[in-house]
Amino acid sequence: QKEVEQNSGPLSVPEGAIASLNCTYSDRVSQSFFWYRQYSGKSPELIMSIYSNGDKEDGRFTAQLNKASQYVSLLIRDSQPSDSATYLCAVKGAYGNNRLAFGKGNQVVVIP
Amino acid sequence: GAGVSQSPRYKVAKRGQDVALRCDPISGHVSLFWYQQALGQGPEFLTYFQNEAQLDKSGLPSDRFFAERPEGSVSTLKIQRTQQEDSAVYLCASTGPTNEQFFGPGTRLTVL
């Protein structure tokens, strides 16, 4: 079992709709969770971090964390063509293990 | 407030050549990470420094890979006797007090 799983295929959403991305992780003691956006040919850009159960909102982005279910999600409201990118879920372990474990990413295409 | 910088941005090497990839972290950032990203995959952890100390090198794929950060700022990732499977984007990230990793633009290595 991979440490971080993002199993959905490419996601196409019409402009203005909500894009929903899901991620599960295997290490129950993980403490920190991140969503990165990566445009084609570019490096990952941090868009959200979340550390405690519940929702965290930042502009059009909402991250949701459920540690009991080992599940983290990202909602993009009012999707714009500029949101078209690959979204990477990343998880940081506990006990001084500072590396990030990444999922393979989900491609989002926003259709004008 | 410059971000993480990496050089070169692109490197083409013949199989068997040695290469050296450089990372300049954000000024004052204590922690520095190297990741390898293959096409269509999320970044994979290679190694981690705290100041000049290499605290975790568990992700280095073979003894042909070597990283250093002798003065606790600039880091170099060296790959000896490059192989075709080393072709990837090599990403450097640094972390300040916020626990968040910020990535440089990456070096795209192509081994012919």
PDB file of C-alpha atoms in Angstrom:
ATOM      1  CA  GLN A   1       0.000   0.000   0.000  1.00  0.00           C
ATOM      2  CA  LYS A   2       1.389   3.359  -1.000  1.00  0.00           C
ATOM      3  CA  GLU A   3       1.777   5.925   1.734  1.00  0.00           C
ATOM      4  CA  VAL A   4      -0.416   8.468  -0.031  1.00  0.00           C
ATOM      5  CA  GLU A   5      -3.062   7.522  -2.571  1.00  0.00           C
ATOM      6  CA  GLN A   6      -4.814   9.725  -5.072  1.00  0.00           C
ATOM      7  CA  ASN A   7      -6.790   7.335  -7.179  1.00  0.00           C
ATOM      8  CA  SER A   8      -9.046   9.524  -9.262  1.00  0.00           C
ATOM      9  CA  GLY A   9      -8.336   9.966 -12.943  1.00  0.00           C
ATOM     10  CA  PRO A  10      -8.297  13.343 -14.696  1.00  0.00           C
ATOM     11  CA  LEU A  11     -11.139  15.557 -13.518  1.00  0.00           C
ATOM     12  CA  SER A  12     -12.933  17.810 -15.984  1.00  0.00           C
ATOM     13  CA  VAL A  13     -15.161  20.498 -14.523  1.00  0.00           C
ATOM     14  CA  PRO A  14     -17.008  23.368 -16.173  1.00  0.00           C
ATOM     15  CA  GLU A  15     -15.931  26.878 -15.300  1.00  0.00           C
ATOM     16  CA  GLY A  16     -17.672  28.054 -12.145  1.00  0.00           C
ATOM     17  CA  ALA A  17     -18.290  24.546 -10.784  1.00  0.00           C
ATOM     18  CA  ILE A  18     -16.750  22.875  -7.732  1.00  0.00           C
ATOM     19  CA  ALA A  19     -13.784  20.552  -8.176  1.00  0.00           C
ATOM     20  CA  SER A  20     -13.387  17.913  -5.476  1.00  0.00           C
ATOM     21  CA  LEU A  21     -10.146  15.999  -4.934  1.00  0.00           C
ATOM     22  CA  ASN A  22      -9.553  13.177  -2.469  1.00  0.00           C
ATOM     23  CA  CYS A  23      -6.498  11.655  -0.844  1.00  0.00           C
ATOM     24  CA  THR A  24      -5.956   8.841   1.645  1.00  0.00           C
ATOM     25  CA  TYR A  25      -2.829   8.080   3.638  1.00  0.00           C
ATOM     26  CA  SER A  26      -1.572   4.995   5.406  1.00  0.00           C
ATOM     27  CA  ASP A  27       0.497   6.311   8.343  1.00  0.00           C
ATOM     28  CA  ARG A  28      -1.955   6.836  11.175  1.00  0.00           C
ATOM     29  CA  VAL A  29       0.460   9.056  13.114  1.00  0.00           C
ATOM     30  CA  SER A  30       0.843  11.595  10.288  1.00  0.00           C
ATOM     31  CA  GLN A  31       0.459  15.113  11.580  1.00  0.00           C
ATOM     32  CA  SER A  32       0.692  17.569   8.699  1.00  0.00           C
ATOM     33  CA  PHE A  33      -1.102  17.596   5.379  1.00  0.00           C
ATOM     34  CA  PHE A  34      -0.556  19.742   2.330  1.00  0.00           C
ATOM     35  CA  TRP A  35      -1.981  20.369  -1.096  1.00  0.00           C
ATOM     36  CA  TYR A  36       0.325  21.520  -3.857  1.00  0.00           C
ATOM     37  CA  ARG A  37      -0.619  22.743  -7.310  1.00  0.00           C
ATOM     38  CA  GLN A  38       1.708  21.909 -10.184  1.00  0.00           C
ATOM     39  CA  TYR A  39       1.343  23.445 -13.608  1.00  0.00           C
ATOM     40  CA  SER A  40       2.758  21.508 -16.523  1.00  0.00           C
ATOM     41  CA  GLY A  41       6.526  21.922 -16.648  1.00  0.00           C
ATOM     42  CA  LYS A  42       6.633  23.825 -13.364  1.00  0.00           C
ATOM     43  CA  SER A  43       7.474  22.896  -9.780  1.00  0.00           C
ATOM     44  CA  PRO A  44       4.910  22.266  -7.011  1.00  0.00           C
ATOM     45  CA  GLU A  45       3.403  25.359  -5.411  1.00  0.00           C
ATOM     46  CA  LEU A  46       1.939  25.137  -1.913  1.00  0.00           C
ATOM     47  CA  ILE A  47      -1.718  26.166  -1.813  1.00  0.00           C
ATOM     48  CA  MET A  48      -3.051  24.714   1.449  1.00  0.00           C
ATOM     49  CA  SER A  49      -1.816  23.207   4.677  1.00  0.00           C
ATOM     50  CA  ILE A  50      -3.999  21.581   7.333  1.00  0.00           C
ATOM     51  CA  TYR A  51      -3.061  20.086  10.681  1.00  0.00           C
ATOM     52  CA  SER A  52      -6.260  19.412  12.626  1.00  0.00           C
ATOM     53  CA  ASN A  53      -9.551  17.682  11.894  1.00  0.00           C
ATOM     54  CA  GLY A  54     -12.203  19.691  10.135  1.00  0.00           C
ATOM     55  CA  ASP A  55     -12.269  22.260   7.395  1.00  0.00           C
ATOM     56  CA  LYS A  56      -9.850  25.025   6.539  1.00  0.00           C
ATOM     57  CA  GLU A  57     -10.825  27.658   4.013  1.00  0.00           C
ATOM     58  CA  ASP A  58      -8.550  29.985   2.061  1.00  0.00           C
ATOM     59  CA  GLY A  59     -10.226  31.962  -0.684  1.00  0.00           C
ATOM     60  CA  ARG A  60     -11.779  29.545  -3.160  1.00  0.00           C
ATOM     61  CA  PHE A  61      -9.964  26.561  -1.643  1.00  0.00           C
ATOM     62  CA  THR A  62     -11.186  24.408   1.242  1.00  0.00           C
ATOM     63  CA  ALA A  63      -9.155  21.575   2.715  1.00  0.00           C
ATOM     64  CA  GLN A  64     -10.881  18.926   4.799  1.00  0.00           C
ATOM     65  CA  LEU A  65      -9.112  16.521   7.150  1.00  0.00           C
ATOM     66  CA  ASN A  66     -10.463  13.420   8.859  1.00  0.00           C
ATOM     67  CA  LYS A  67      -7.682  11.705  10.794  1.00  0.00           C
ATOM     68  CA  ALA A  68      -9.911   8.844  11.954  1.00  0.00           C
ATOM     69  CA  SER A  69     -10.590   7.901   8.342  1.00  0.00           C
ATOM     70  CA  GLN A  70      -7.069   8.911   7.224  1.00  0.00           C
ATOM     71  CA  TYR A  71      -8.576  11.074   4.555  1.00  0.00           C
ATOM     72  CA  VAL A  72      -7.871  14.585   3.297  1.00  0.00           C
ATOM     73  CA  SER A  73      -9.654  16.411   0.524  1.00  0.00           C
ATOM     74  CA  LEU A  74      -9.508  19.655  -1.411  1.00  0.00           C
ATOM     75  CA  LEU A  75     -12.446  21.592  -2.788  1.00  0.00           C
ATOM     76  CA  ILE A  76     -11.999  24.290  -5.389  1.00  0.00           C
ATOM     77  CA  ARG A  77     -15.050  26.528  -5.618  1.00  0.00           C
ATOM     78  CA  ASP A  78     -15.924  28.673  -8.640  1.00  0.00           C
ATOM     79  CA  SER A  79     -13.316  26.841 -10.713  1.00  0.00           C
ATOM     80  CA  GLN A  80     -11.411  28.988 -13.196  1.00  0.00           C
ATOM     81  CA  PRO A  81      -9.429  27.955 -16.282  1.00  0.00           C
ATOM     82  CA  SER A  82      -6.302  29.041 -14.378  1.00  0.00           C
ATOM     83  CA  ASP A  83      -7.018  26.235 -11.881  1.00  0.00           C
ATOM     84  CA  SER A  84      -6.230  23.687 -14.602  1.00  0.00           C
ATOM     85  CA  ALA A  85      -3.213  21.868 -13.180  1.00  0.00           C
ATOM     86  CA  THR A  86      -2.159  18.740 -11.323  1.00  0.00           C
ATOM     87  CA  TYR A  87      -2.929  18.763  -7.603  1.00  0.00           C
ATOM     88  CA  LEU A  88      -0.587  16.851  -5.335  1.00  0.00           C
ATOM     89  CA  CYS A  89      -1.517  15.650  -1.867  1.00  0.00           C
ATOM     90  CA  ALA A  90       1.436  15.498   0.537  1.00  0.00           C
ATOM     91  CA  VAL A  91       1.691  14.086   4.034  1.00  0.00           C
ATOM     92  CA  LYS A  92       4.369  14.631   6.640  1.00  0.00           C
ATOM     93  CA  GLY A  93       5.023  11.998   9.251  1.00  0.00           C
ATOM     94  CA  ALA A  94       5.514  12.399  12.951  1.00  0.00           C
ATOM     95  CA  TYR A  95       8.401  11.897  15.386  1.00  0.00           C
ATOM     96  CA  GLY A  96      10.938  14.015  13.559  1.00  0.00           C
ATOM     97  CA  ASN A  97      10.419  12.449  10.167  1.00  0.00           C
ATOM     98  CA  ASN A  98      10.305  15.630   8.163  1.00  0.00           C
ATOM     99  CA  ARG A  99      10.067  14.336   4.627  1.00  0.00           C
ATOM    100  CA  LEU A 100       6.890  14.704   2.597  1.00  0.00           C
ATOM    101  CA  ALA A 101       5.239  11.664   1.038  1.00  0.00           C
ATOM    102  CA  PHE A 102       3.342  12.629  -2.113  1.00  0.00           C
ATOM    103  CA  GLY A 103       0.498  11.071  -4.012  1.00  0.00           C
ATOM    104  CA  LYS A 104       0.829  10.783  -7.770  1.00  0.00           C
ATOM    105  CA  GLY A 105      -1.442  13.768  -8.274  1.00  0.00           C
ATOM    106  CA  ASN A 106      -4.812  14.453  -9.859  1.00  0.00           C
ATOM    107  CA  GLN A 107      -5.102  16.430 -13.050  1.00  0.00           C
ATOM    108  CA  VAL A 108      -7.877  19.007 -13.098  1.00  0.00           C
ATOM    109  CA  VAL A 109      -9.103  20.536 -16.347  1.00  0.00           C
ATOM    110  CA  VAL A 110     -11.484  23.479 -16.094  1.00  0.00           C
ATOM    111  CA  ILE A 111     -13.534  23.864 -19.243  1.00  0.00           C
ATOM    112  CA  PRO A 112     -14.489  27.455 -20.144  1.00  0.00           C
TER     113      PRO A 112
ATOM    114  CA  GLY B   1      12.570  37.680  -0.537  1.00  0.00           C
ATOM    115  CA  ALA B   2      13.969  35.442  -3.265  1.00  0.00           C
ATOM    116  CA  GLY B   3      12.642  31.912  -3.375  1.00  0.00           C
ATOM    117  CA  VAL B   4      14.523  28.659  -3.731  1.00  0.00           C
ATOM    118  CA  SER B   5      16.758  28.673  -6.789  1.00  0.00           C
ATOM    119  CA  GLN B   6      18.257  25.729  -8.629  1.00  0.00           C
ATOM    120  CA  SER B   7      20.843  25.406 -11.352  1.00  0.00           C
ATOM    121  CA  PRO B   8      21.150  24.349 -14.011  1.00  0.00           C
ATOM    122  CA  ARG B   9      17.501  24.319 -15.044  1.00  0.00           C
ATOM    123  CA  TYR B  10      18.198  21.703 -17.701  1.00  0.00           C
ATOM    124  CA  LYS B  11      21.016  19.203 -17.964  1.00  0.00           C
ATOM    125  CA  VAL B  12      21.699  16.673 -20.677  1.00  0.00           C
ATOM    126  CA  ALA B  13      24.297  14.049 -19.832  1.00  0.00           C
ATOM    127  CA  LYS B  14      25.663  11.078 -21.666  1.00  0.00           C
ATOM    128  CA  ARG B  15      25.304   7.789 -19.864  1.00  0.00           C
ATOM    129  CA  GLY B  16      28.245   7.340 -17.522  1.00  0.00           C
ATOM    130  CA  GLN B  17      28.897  11.034 -16.961  1.00  0.00           C
ATOM    131  CA  ASP B  18      28.863  12.641 -13.530  1.00  0.00           C
ATOM    132  CA  VAL B  19      26.511  15.549 -12.870  1.00  0.00           C
ATOM    133  CA  ALA B  20      26.176  18.106 -10.088  1.00  0.00           C
ATOM    134  CA  LEU B  21      22.934  19.907  -9.336  1.00  0.00           C
ATOM    135  CA  ARG B  22      22.871  22.999  -7.154  1.00  0.00           C
ATOM    136  CA  CYS B  23      20.223  24.333  -4.788  1.00  0.00           C
ATOM    137  CA  ASP B  24      20.134  27.735  -3.089  1.00  0.00           C
ATOM    138  CA  PRO B  25      17.478  27.654  -0.366  1.00  0.00           C
ATOM    139  CA  ILE B  26      15.484  30.588   0.912  1.00  0.00           C
ATOM    140  CA  SER B  27      17.767  32.698   3.088  1.00  0.00           C
ATOM    141  CA  GLY B  28      17.628  31.596   6.708  1.00  0.00           C
ATOM    142  CA  HIS B  29      15.870  28.312   6.029  1.00  0.00           C
ATOM    143  CA  VAL B  30      17.450  25.624   8.147  1.00  0.00           C
ATOM    144  CA  SER B  31      15.958  22.551   6.505  1.00  0.00           C
ATOM    145  CA  LEU B  32      16.614  21.520   2.919  1.00  0.00           C
ATOM    146  CA  PHE B  33      15.172  18.591   1.004  1.00  0.00           C
ATOM    147  CA  TRP B  34      15.882  16.921  -2.328  1.00  0.00           C
ATOM    148  CA  TYR B  35      13.171  15.090  -4.254  1.00  0.00           C
ATOM    149  CA  GLN B  36      13.098  13.239  -7.571  1.00  0.00           C
ATOM    150  CA  GLN B  37      10.034  13.509  -9.774  1.00  0.00           C
ATOM    151  CA  ALA B  38       9.484  11.139 -12.676  1.00  0.00           C
ATOM    152  CA  LEU B  39       7.040  12.041 -15.411  1.00  0.00           C
ATOM    153  CA  GLY B  40       3.442  11.609 -14.295  1.00  0.00           C
ATOM    154  CA  GLN B  41       4.384  10.857 -10.691  1.00  0.00           C
ATOM    155  CA  GLY B  42       4.554  12.777  -7.461  1.00  0.00           C
ATOM    156  CA  PRO B  43       7.927  13.814  -6.067  1.00  0.00           C
ATOM    157  CA  GLU B  44       9.861  11.095  -4.239  1.00  0.00           C
ATOM    158  CA  PHE B  45      12.020  11.972  -1.234  1.00  0.00           C
ATOM    159  CA  LEU B  46      15.773  11.600  -1.647  1.00  0.00           C
ATOM    160  CA  THR B  47      17.500  13.261   1.292  1.00  0.00           C
ATOM    161  CA  TYR B  48      17.152  15.899   4.023  1.00  0.00           C
ATOM    162  CA  PHE B  49      19.524  18.341   5.703  1.00  0.00           C
ATOM    163  CA  GLN B  50      19.177  20.367   8.848  1.00  0.00           C
ATOM    164  CA  ASN B  51      21.847  23.032   8.551  1.00  0.00           C
ATOM    165  CA  GLU B  52      24.941  21.135   7.385  1.00  0.00           C
ATOM    166  CA  ALA B  53      23.878  17.814   8.883  1.00  0.00           C
ATOM    167  CA  GLN B  54      22.411  15.208   6.563  1.00  0.00           C
ATOM    168  CA  LEU B  55      19.783  13.700   8.843  1.00  0.00           C
ATOM    169  CA  ASP B  56      18.054  11.372   6.408  1.00  0.00           C
ATOM    170  CA  LYS B  57      19.396   9.897   3.177  1.00  0.00           C
ATOM    171  CA  SER B  58      17.101   6.905   3.060  1.00  0.00           C
ATOM    172  CA  GLY B  59      15.599   7.927  -0.273  1.00  0.00           C
ATOM    173  CA  LEU B  60      18.834   7.990  -2.276  1.00  0.00           C
ATOM    174  CA  PRO B  61      18.337   5.204  -4.840  1.00  0.00           C
ATOM    175  CA  SER B  62      21.933   4.025  -5.006  1.00  0.00           C
ATOM    176  CA  ASP B  63      25.450   4.824  -3.870  1.00  0.00           C
ATOM    177  CA  ARG B  64      25.887   6.764  -7.101  1.00  0.00           C
ATOM    178  CA  PHE B  65      23.845   9.532  -5.492  1.00  0.00           C
ATOM    179  CA  PHE B  66      25.530  11.847  -3.037  1.00  0.00           C
ATOM    180  CA  ALA B  67      24.402  15.117  -1.489  1.00  0.00           C
ATOM    181  CA  GLU B  68      26.166  17.700   0.618  1.00  0.00           C
ATOM    182  CA  ARG B  69      25.523  21.031   2.288  1.00  0.00           C
ATOM    183  CA  PRO B  70      28.894  21.891   3.811  1.00  0.00           C
ATOM    184  CA  GLU B  71      28.121  25.373   5.126  1.00  0.00           C
ATOM    185  CA  GLY B  72      24.465  24.894   5.891  1.00  0.00           C
ATOM    186  CA  SER B  73      23.169  26.962   2.984  1.00  0.00           C
ATOM    187  CA  VAL B  74      23.814  25.900  -0.632  1.00  0.00           C
ATOM    188  CA  SER B  75      23.424  22.189  -1.332  1.00  0.00           C
ATOM    189  CA  THR B  76      24.723  20.053  -4.178  1.00  0.00           C
ATOM    190  CA  LEU B  77      23.271  16.759  -5.354  1.00  0.00           C
ATOM    191  CA  LYS B  78      25.828  14.729  -7.260  1.00  0.00           C
ATOM    192  CA  ILE B  79      25.047  11.735  -9.427  1.00  0.00           C
ATOM    193  CA  GLN B  80      27.971   9.641 -10.553  1.00  0.00           C
ATOM    194  CA  ARG B  81      28.019   7.444 -13.632  1.00  0.00           C
ATOM    195  CA  THR B  82      24.545   8.537 -14.701  1.00  0.00           C
ATOM    196  CA  GLN B  83      22.123   5.967 -16.072  1.00  0.00           C
ATOM    197  CA  GLN B  84      19.040   6.446 -18.228  1.00  0.00           C
ATOM    198  CA  GLU B  85      16.790   5.675 -15.268  1.00  0.00           C
ATOM    199  CA  ASP B  86      18.208   8.770 -13.534  1.00  0.00           C
ATOM    200  CA  SER B  87      16.351  10.960 -16.035  1.00  0.00           C
ATOM    201  CA  ALA B  88      13.859  12.973 -13.998  1.00  0.00           C
ATOM    202  CA  VAL B  89      13.232  16.384 -12.526  1.00  0.00           C
ATOM    203  CA  TYR B  90      15.221  16.971  -9.361  1.00  0.00           C
ATOM    204  CA  LEU B  91      13.472  19.304  -6.955  1.00  0.00           C
ATOM    205  CA  CYS B  92      14.909  21.106  -3.981  1.00  0.00           C
ATOM    206  CA  ALA B  93      12.746  22.480  -1.173  1.00  0.00           C
ATOM    207  CA  SER B  94      13.502  24.452   1.953  1.00  0.00           C
ATOM    208  CA  THR B  95      11.542  24.910   5.141  1.00  0.00           C
ATOM    209  CA  GLY B  96      11.450  27.759   7.575  1.00  0.00           C
ATOM    210  CA  PRO B  97       9.732  27.968  10.941  1.00  0.00           C
ATOM    211  CA  THR B  98       6.265  27.367   9.470  1.00  0.00           C
ATOM    212  CA  ASN B  99       6.820  23.679   8.698  1.00  0.00           C
ATOM    213  CA  GLU B 100       5.923  24.304   5.066  1.00  0.00           C
ATOM    214  CA  GLN B 101       8.186  23.222   2.224  1.00  0.00           C
ATOM    215  CA  PHE B 102       8.740  25.612  -0.664  1.00  0.00           C
ATOM    216  CA  PHE B 103      10.104  24.222  -3.880  1.00  0.00           C
ATOM    217  CA  GLY B 104      12.601  25.562  -6.350  1.00  0.00           C
ATOM    218  CA  PRO B 105      12.007  25.412 -10.114  1.00  0.00           C
ATOM    219  CA  GLY B 106      13.774  22.068 -10.426  1.00  0.00           C
ATOM    220  CA  THR B 107      16.504  20.704 -12.664  1.00  0.00           C
ATOM    221  CA  ARG B 108      15.369  18.519 -15.546  1.00  0.00           C
ATOM    222  CA  LEU B 109      18.024  15.865 -16.093  1.00  0.00           C
ATOM    223  CA  THR B 110      18.045  13.874 -19.311  1.00  0.00           C
ATOM    224  CA  VAL B 111      20.506  11.017 -19.611  1.00  0.00           C
ATOM    225  CA  LEU B 112      21.112   9.844 -23.171  1.00  0.00           C
TER     226      LEU B 112
END
